[in-house]
mmCIF file of C-alpha atoms in Angstrom:
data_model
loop_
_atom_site.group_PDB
_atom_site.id
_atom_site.type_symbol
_atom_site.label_atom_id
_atom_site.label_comp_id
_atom_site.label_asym_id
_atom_site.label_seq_id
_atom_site.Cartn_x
_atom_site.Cartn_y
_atom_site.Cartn_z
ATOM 1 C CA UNK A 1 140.630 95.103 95.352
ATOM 2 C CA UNK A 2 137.950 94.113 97.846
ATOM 3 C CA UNK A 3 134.362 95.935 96.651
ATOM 4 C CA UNK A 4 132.241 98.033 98.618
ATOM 5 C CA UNK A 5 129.593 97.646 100.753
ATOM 6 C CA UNK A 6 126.924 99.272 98.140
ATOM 7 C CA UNK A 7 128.747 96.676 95.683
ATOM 8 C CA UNK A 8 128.537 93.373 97.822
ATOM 9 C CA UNK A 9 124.846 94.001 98.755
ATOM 10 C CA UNK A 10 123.703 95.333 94.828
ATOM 11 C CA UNK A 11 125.303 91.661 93.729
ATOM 12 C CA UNK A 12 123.752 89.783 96.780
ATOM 13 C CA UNK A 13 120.060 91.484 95.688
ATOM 14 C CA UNK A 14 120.392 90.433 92.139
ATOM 15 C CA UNK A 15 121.645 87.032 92.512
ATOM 16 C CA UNK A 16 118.816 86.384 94.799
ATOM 17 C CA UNK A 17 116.020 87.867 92.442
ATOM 18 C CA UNK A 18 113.778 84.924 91.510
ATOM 19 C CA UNK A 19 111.095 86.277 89.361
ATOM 20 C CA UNK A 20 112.654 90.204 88.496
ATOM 21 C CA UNK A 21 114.943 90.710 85.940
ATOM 22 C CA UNK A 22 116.589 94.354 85.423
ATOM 23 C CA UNK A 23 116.882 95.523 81.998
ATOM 24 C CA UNK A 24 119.430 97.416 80.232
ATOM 25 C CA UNK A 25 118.607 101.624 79.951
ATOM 26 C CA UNK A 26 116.099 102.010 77.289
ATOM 27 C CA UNK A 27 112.790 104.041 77.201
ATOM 28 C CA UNK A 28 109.680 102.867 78.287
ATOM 29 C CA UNK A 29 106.861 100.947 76.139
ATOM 30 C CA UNK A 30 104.728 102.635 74.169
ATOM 31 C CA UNK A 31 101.401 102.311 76.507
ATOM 32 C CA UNK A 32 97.904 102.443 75.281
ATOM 33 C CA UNK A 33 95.135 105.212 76.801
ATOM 34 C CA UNK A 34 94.061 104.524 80.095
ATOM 35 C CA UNK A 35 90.231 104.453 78.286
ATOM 36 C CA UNK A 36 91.681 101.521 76.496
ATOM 37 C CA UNK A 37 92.829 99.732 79.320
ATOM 38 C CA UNK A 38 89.670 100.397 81.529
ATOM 39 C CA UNK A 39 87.402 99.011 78.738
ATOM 40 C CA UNK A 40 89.644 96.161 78.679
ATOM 41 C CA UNK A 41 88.798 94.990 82.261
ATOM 42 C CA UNK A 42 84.652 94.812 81.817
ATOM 43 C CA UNK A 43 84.291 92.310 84.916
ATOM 44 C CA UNK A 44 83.053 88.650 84.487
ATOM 45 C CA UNK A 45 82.957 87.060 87.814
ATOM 46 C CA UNK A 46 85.092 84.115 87.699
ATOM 47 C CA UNK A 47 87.359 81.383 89.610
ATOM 48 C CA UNK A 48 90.463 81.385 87.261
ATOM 49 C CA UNK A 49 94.184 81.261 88.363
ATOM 50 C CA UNK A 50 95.137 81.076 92.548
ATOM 51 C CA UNK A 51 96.011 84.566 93.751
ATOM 52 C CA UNK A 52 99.421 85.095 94.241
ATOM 53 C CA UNK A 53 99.996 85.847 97.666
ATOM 54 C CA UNK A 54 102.488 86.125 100.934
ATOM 55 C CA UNK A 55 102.076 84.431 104.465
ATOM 56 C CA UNK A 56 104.614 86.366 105.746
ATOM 57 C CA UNK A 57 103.505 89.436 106.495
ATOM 58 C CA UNK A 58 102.560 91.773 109.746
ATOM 59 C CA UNK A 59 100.009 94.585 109.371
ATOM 60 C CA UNK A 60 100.280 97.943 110.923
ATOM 61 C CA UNK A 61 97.068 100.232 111.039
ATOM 62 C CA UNK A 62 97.691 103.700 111.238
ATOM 63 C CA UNK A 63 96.874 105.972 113.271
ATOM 64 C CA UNK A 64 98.239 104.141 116.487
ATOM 65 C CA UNK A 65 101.943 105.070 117.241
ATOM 66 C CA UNK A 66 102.033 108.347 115.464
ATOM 67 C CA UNK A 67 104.774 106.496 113.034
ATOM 68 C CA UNK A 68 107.137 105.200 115.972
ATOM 69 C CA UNK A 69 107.392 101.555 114.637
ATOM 70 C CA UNK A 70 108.450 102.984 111.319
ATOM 71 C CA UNK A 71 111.153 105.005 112.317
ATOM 72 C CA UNK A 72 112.418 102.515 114.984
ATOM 73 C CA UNK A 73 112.457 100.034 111.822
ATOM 74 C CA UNK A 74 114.774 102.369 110.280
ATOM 75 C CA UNK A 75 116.801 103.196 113.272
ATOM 76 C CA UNK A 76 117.666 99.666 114.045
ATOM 77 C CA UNK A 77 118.981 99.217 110.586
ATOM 78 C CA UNK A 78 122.031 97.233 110.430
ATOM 79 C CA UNK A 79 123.287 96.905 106.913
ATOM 80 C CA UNK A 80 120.961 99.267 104.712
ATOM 81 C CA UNK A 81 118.282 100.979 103.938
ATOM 82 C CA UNK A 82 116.770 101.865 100.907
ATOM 83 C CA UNK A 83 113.552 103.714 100.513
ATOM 84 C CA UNK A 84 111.202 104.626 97.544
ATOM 85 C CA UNK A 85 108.880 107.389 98.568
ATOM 86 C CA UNK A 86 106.374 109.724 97.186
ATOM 87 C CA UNK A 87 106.584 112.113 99.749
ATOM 88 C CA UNK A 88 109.087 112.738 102.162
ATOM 89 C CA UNK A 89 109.014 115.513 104.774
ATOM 90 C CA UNK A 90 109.167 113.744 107.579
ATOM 91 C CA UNK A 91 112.374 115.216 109.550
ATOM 92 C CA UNK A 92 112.486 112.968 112.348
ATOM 93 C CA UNK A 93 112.912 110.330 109.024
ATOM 94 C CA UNK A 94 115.293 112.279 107.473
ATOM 95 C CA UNK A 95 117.578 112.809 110.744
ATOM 96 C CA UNK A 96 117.776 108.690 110.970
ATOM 97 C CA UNK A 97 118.727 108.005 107.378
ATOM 98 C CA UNK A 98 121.439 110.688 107.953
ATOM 99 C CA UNK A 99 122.658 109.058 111.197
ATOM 100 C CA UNK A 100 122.930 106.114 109.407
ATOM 101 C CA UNK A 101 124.898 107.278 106.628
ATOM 102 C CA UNK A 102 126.804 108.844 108.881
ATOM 103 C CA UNK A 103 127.299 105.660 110.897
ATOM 104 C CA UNK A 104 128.473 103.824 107.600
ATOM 105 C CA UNK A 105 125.171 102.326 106.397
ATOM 106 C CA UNK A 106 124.267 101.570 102.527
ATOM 107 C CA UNK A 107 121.292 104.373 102.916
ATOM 108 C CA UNK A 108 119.651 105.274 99.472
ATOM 109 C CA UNK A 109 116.587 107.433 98.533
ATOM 110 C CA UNK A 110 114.586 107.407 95.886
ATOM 111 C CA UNK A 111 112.207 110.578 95.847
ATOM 112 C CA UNK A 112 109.327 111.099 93.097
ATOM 113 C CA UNK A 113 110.196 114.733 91.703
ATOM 114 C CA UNK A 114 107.395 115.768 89.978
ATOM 115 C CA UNK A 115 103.572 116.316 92.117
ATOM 116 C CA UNK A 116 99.883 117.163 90.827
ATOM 117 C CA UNK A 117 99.254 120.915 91.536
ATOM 118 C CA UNK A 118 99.781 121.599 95.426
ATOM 119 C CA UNK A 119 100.332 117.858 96.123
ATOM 120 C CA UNK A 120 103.726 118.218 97.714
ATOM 121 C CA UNK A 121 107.771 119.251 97.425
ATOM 122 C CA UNK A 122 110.557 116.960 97.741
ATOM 123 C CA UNK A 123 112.884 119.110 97.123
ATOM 124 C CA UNK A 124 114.042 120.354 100.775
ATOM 125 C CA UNK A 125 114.249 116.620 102.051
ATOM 126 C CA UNK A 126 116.761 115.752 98.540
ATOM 127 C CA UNK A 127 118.878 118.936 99.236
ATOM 128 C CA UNK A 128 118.769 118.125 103.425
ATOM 129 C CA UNK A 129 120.205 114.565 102.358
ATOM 130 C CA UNK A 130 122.013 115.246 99.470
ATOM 131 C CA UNK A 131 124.094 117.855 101.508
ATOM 132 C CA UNK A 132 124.371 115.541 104.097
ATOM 133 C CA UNK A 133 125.844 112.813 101.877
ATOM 134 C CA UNK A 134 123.066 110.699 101.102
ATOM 135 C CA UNK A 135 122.935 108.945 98.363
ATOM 136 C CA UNK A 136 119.633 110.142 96.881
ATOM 137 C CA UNK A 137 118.372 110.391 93.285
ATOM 138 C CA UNK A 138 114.960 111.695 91.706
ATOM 139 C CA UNK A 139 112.837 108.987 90.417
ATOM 140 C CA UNK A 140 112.654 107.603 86.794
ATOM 141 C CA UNK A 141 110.685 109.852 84.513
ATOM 142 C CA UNK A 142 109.425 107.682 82.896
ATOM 143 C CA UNK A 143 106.171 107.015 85.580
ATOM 144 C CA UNK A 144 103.234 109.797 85.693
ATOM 145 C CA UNK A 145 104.203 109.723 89.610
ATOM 146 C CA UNK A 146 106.740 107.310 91.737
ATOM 147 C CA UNK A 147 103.560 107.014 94.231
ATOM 148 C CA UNK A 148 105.421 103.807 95.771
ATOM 149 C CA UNK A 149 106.354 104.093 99.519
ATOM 150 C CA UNK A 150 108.501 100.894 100.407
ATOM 151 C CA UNK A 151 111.774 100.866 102.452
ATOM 152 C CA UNK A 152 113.609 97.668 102.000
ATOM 153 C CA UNK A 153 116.202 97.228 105.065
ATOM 154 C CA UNK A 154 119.365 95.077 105.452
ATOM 155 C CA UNK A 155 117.949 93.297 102.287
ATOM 156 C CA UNK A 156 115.717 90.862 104.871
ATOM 157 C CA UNK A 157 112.511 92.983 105.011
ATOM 158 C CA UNK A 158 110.480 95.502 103.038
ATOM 159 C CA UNK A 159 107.509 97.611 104.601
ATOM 160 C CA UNK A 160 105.122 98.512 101.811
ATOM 161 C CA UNK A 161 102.998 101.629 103.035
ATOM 162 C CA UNK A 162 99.849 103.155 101.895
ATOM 163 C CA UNK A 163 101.412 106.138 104.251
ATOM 164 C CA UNK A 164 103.561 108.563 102.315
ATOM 165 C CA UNK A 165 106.552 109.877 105.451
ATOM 166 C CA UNK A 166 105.200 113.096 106.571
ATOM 167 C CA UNK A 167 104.823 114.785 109.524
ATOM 168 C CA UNK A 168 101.017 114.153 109.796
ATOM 169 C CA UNK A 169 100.106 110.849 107.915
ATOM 170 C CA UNK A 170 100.958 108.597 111.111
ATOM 171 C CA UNK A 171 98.637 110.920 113.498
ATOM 172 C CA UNK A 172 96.025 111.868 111.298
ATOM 173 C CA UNK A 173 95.187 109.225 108.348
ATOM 174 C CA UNK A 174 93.635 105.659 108.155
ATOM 175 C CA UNK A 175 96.986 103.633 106.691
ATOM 176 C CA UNK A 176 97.986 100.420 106.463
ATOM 177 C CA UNK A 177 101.922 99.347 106.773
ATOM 178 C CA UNK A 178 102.669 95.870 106.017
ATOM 179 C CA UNK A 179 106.289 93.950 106.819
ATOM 180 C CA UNK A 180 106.875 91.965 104.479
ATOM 181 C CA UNK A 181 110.035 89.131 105.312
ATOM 182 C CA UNK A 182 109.188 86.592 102.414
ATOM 183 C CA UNK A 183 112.580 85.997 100.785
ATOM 184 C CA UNK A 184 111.323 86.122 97.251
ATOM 185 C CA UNK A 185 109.400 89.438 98.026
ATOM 186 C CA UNK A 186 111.851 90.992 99.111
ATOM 187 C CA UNK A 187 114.358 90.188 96.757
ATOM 188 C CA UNK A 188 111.842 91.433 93.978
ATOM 189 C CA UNK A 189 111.266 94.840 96.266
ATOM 190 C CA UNK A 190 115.237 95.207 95.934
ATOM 191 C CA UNK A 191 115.479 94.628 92.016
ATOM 192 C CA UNK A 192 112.618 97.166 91.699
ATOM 193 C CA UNK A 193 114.994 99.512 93.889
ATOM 194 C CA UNK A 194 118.215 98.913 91.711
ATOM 195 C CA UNK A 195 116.770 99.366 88.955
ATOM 196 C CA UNK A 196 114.551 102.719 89.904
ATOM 197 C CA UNK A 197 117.757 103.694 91.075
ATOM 198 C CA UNK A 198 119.720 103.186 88.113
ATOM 199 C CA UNK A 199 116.878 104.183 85.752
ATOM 200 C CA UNK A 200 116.465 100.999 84.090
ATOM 201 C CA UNK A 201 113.479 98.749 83.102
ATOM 202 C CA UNK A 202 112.345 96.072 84.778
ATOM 203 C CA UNK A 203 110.139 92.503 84.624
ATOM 204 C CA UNK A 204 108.995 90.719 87.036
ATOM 205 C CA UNK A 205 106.291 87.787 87.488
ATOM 206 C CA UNK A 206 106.299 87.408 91.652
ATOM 207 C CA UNK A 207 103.906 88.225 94.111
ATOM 208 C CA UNK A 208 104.040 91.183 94.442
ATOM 209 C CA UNK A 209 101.516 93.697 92.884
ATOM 210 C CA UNK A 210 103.687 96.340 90.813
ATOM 211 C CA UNK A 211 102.764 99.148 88.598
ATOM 212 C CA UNK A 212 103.200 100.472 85.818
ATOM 213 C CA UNK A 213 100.713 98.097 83.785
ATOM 214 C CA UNK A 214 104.147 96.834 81.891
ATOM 215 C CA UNK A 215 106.038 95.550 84.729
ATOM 216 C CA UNK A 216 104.120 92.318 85.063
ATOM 217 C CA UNK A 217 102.451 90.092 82.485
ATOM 218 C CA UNK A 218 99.336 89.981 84.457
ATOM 219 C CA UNK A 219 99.123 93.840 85.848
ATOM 220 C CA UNK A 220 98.191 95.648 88.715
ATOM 221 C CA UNK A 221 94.768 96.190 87.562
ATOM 222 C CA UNK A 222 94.285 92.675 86.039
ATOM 223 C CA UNK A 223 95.478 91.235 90.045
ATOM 224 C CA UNK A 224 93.167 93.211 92.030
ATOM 225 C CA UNK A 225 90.774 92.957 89.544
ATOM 226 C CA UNK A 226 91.105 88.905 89.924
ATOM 227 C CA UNK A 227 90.780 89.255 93.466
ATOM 228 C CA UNK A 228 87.779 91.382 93.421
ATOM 229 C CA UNK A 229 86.204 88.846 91.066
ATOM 230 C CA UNK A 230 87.412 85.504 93.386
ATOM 231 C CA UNK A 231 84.647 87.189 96.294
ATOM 232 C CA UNK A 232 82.383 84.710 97.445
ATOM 233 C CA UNK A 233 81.152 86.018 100.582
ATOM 234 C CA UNK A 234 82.359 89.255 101.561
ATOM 235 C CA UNK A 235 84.175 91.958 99.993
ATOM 236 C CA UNK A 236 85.287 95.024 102.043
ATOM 237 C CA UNK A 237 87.299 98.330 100.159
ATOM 238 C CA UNK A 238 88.895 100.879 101.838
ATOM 239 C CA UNK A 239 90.809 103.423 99.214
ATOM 240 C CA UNK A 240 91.059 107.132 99.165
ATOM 241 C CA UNK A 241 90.775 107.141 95.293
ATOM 242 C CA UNK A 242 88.417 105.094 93.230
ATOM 243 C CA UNK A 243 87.681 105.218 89.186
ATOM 244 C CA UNK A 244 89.347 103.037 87.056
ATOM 245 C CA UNK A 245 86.254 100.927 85.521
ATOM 246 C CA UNK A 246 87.274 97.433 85.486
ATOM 247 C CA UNK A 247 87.692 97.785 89.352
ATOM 248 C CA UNK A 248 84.483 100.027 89.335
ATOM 249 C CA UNK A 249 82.657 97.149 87.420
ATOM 250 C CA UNK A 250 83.972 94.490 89.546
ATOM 251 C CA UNK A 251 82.833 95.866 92.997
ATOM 252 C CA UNK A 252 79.213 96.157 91.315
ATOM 253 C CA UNK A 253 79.593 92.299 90.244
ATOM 254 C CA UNK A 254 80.101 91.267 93.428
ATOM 255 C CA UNK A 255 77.177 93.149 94.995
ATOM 256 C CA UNK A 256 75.178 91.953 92.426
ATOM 257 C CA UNK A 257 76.035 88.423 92.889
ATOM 258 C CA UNK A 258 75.159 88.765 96.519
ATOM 259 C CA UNK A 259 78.730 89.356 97.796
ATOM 260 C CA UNK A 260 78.510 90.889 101.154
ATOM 261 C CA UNK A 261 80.169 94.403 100.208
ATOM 262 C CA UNK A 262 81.137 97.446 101.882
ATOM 263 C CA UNK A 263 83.358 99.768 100.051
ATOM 264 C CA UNK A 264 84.916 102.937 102.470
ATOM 265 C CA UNK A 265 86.439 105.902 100.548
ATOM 266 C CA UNK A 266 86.829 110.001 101.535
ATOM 267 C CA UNK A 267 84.154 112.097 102.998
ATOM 268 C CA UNK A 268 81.882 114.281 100.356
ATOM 269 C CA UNK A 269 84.043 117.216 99.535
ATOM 270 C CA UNK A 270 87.656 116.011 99.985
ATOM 271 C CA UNK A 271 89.585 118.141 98.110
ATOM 272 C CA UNK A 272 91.189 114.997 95.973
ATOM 273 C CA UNK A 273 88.390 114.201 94.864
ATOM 274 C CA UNK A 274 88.097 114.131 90.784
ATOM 275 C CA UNK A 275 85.292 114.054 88.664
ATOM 276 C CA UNK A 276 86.234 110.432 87.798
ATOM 277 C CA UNK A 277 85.955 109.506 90.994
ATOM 278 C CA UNK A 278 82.472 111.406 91.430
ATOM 279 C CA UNK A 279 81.279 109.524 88.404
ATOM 280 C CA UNK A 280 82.607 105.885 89.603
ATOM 281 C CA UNK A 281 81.281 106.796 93.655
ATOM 282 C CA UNK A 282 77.706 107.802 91.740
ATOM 283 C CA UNK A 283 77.827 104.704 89.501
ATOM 284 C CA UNK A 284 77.969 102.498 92.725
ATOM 285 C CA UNK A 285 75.518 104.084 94.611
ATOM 286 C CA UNK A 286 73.271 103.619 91.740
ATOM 287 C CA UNK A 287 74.078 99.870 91.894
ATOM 288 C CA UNK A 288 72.921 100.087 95.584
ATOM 289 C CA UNK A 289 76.390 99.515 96.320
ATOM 290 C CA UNK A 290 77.109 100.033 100.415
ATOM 291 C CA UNK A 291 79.307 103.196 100.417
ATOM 292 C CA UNK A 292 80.203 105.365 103.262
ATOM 293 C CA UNK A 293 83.033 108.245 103.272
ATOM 294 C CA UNK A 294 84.947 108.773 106.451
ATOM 295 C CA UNK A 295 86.282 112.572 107.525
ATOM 296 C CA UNK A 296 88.418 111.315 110.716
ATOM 297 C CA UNK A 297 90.990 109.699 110.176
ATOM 298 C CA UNK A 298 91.100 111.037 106.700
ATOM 299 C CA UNK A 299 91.032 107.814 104.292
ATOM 300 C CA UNK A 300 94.679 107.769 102.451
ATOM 301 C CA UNK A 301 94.745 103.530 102.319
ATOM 302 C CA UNK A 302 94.506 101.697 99.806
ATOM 303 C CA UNK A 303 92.893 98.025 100.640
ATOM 304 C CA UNK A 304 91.028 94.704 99.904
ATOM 305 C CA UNK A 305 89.661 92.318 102.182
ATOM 306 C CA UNK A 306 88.034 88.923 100.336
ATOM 307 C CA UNK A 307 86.254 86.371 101.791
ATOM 308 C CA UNK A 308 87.924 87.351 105.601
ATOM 309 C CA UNK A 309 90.994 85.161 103.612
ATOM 310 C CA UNK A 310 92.609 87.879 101.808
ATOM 311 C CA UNK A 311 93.837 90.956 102.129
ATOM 312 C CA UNK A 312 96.072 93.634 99.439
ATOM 313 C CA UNK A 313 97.678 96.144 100.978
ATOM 314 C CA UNK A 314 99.754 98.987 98.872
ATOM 315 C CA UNK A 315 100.568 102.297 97.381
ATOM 316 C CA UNK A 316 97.642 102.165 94.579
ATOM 317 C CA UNK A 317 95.128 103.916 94.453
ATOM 318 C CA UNK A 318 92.191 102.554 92.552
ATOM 319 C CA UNK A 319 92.312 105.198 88.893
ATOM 320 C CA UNK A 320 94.032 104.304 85.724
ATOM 321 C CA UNK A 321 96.826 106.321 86.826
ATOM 322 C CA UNK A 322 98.152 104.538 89.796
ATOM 323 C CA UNK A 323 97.734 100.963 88.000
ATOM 324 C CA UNK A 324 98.718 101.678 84.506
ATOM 325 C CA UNK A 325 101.291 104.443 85.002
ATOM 326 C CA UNK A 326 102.772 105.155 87.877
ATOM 327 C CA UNK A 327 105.424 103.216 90.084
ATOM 328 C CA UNK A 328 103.757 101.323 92.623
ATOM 329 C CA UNK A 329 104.179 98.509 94.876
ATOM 330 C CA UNK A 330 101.323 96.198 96.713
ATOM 331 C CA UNK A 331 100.810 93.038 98.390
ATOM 332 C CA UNK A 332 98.372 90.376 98.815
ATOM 333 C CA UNK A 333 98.537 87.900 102.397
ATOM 334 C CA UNK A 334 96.621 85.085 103.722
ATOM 335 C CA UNK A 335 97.831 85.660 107.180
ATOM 336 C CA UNK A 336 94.548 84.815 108.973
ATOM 337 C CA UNK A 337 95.712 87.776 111.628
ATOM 338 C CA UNK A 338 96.516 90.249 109.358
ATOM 339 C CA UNK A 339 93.259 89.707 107.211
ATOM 340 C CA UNK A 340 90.998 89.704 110.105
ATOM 341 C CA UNK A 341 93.004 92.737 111.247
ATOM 342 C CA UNK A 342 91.763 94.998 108.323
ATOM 343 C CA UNK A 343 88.767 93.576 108.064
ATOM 344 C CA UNK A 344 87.813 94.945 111.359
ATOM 345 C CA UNK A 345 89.050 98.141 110.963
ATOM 346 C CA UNK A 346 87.466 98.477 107.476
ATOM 347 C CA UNK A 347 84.131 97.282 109.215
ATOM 348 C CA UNK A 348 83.953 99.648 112.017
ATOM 349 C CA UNK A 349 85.192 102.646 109.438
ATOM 350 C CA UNK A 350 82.291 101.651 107.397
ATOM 351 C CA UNK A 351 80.084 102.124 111.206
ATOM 352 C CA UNK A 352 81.336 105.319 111.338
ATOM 353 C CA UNK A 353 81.120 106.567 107.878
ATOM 354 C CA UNK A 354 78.289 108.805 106.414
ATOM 355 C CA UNK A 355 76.378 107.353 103.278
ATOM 356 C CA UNK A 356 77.809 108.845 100.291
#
């Protein structure tokens, strides 16, 4: 019997995966407190390993095209598509993956089920494809959140997104999109898929920056903790959430060892704002740390630029949740465009920010 599409391109995925390797169903790790892992990261500024990192990778900055690159991504899918997203109400997004599945396409969703009070519904865009045919599922259950916002198409790209796919993130947020068409990266993006898909575990050791704290024997935390500590020049943040303490600590190390820094977060009174964050925002400014918050575009990215070399891009925010808990998915490039690309933006945010 010849196999299916879905079957062909599952088998393809896995026997390309270099560095992830699914699991069989079982429950998740016991984890330690996030208080626990936060102490653990008390920053010493040092060389250490080489960062792992892509060169092949194209940076969108949002708001530009009001989301038109994205969904012409989508549209010109020619095998599959298979998306991972916190939020999705987006219904120009949801009409394409629907065309596609109607046009005989591999289209899967994964949507995150469960939100914070008032921080969103999925449930209108899983019935609107599930009635349609769609193959969509809720996310694992085992994550606090699935705050990862990837769509990996025809298995030869993946754009990893600060920008959840709503009807206002393109037009009114700062967000950063990056294309990602390293081989190995994607292949790892795809394993991550199947097996969020399939609700199984997974390992990997690639490049890409992955949470929960498990996935990777260096972590989320630990890799943009490493590349906050590698600053020898110039360090430049630009996150809507920041108060996990190891990166806390780490951004005070580097102004404190003369590091050039400029950190960009949410104007005073954003409603997201937590009292962790408060107390990690104050604990900077007390450090003399240079921090602005921007109103317009509201801040939603989630970004590192070190040494005008390097530059992480992804779904993490910077709190114990996103790094230690929740699914998310990142990446670090040395594309000398790409880094001087954010790094521009980030500086002339910072220009038009208010002290905080």
């Amino acid at each position: 019997m010849k196999p299916s599409l879905n079957t062909v391109l599952v088998l393809a995925a896995l026997s390309a995966v270099l560095s992830c390797n699914p699991a069989d169903l079982r429950p998740s790790p016991a984890r330690p407190s996030p208080s626990a892992l936060s102490d653990a990261g008390a920053s010493t500024r040092a060389g250490g390993a080489a960062i792992a990192r892509t060169s092949s990778v194209v940076i969108q900055v949002e708001p530009s095209d009001s989301g038109a690159a994205i969904l012409s991504e989508i549209e010109a899918a020619t095998k599959s598509v298979h998306v991972t997203m916190y939020l999705l109400t987006n219904r120009d997004v949801q009409n394409a993956l629907i065309s596609l599945h109607d046009a005989g396409k591999d289209v899967r969703v994964i949507l995150n089920h469960h939100f914070p009070p008032n921080g969103g519904d999925n449930l209108p865009a899983f019935n609107k494809l599930k009635n349609a045919g769609v193959d969509v599922v809720w996310a694992p259950s085992d994550y606090t959140f699935t705050h990862e916002k990837a769509i990996v198409i025809d298995g030869a790209k993946v754009l990893i997104m600060t920008m959840n796919l709503t009807a206002t993130s393109a037009f009114s947020n700062r967000e950063y999109v990056a294309t990602d068409t390293d081989a190995d990266d994607v292949a790892d993006a795809e394993a991550i898929f199947e097996a969020d898909f399939a609700g199984r575990t997974i390992s990997c050791d690639g490049k890409l920056v992955v949470s929960p704290t498990e996935t990777q024997p260096v972590g989320a935390r630990d890799r943009l903790k490493q590349l906050i500590d590698g600053a020898t020049t110039s360090l430049d943040v630009e996150v809507q959430s920041l108060s996990e303490t190891g990166l806390t600590d780490a951004i005070i190390a580097a102004h404190e060892a003369n590091v050039a820094v400029r950190v960009v977060t949410t104007a005073a009174g954003a409603r997201e704002e937590t009292p962790a964050q408060a107390d990690a925002l104050a604990k900077l400014k007390q450090a003399g740390v240079p921090l602005v918050g921007l109103g317009d575009p509201y801040v939603h990215a989630k970004a590192i630029v070190v040494d005008d070399k390097l530059v992480f891009v992804g779904s993490q925010n910077f709190t114990a949740t996103a790094l230690f808990y929740n699914r998310e998915l990142g990446v670090v490039t040395d594309a000398p465009s790409e880094v001087m690309k954010v790094r521009d933006v980030i500086a002339s945010d910072f220009q038009r920010g208010t002290p905080r």
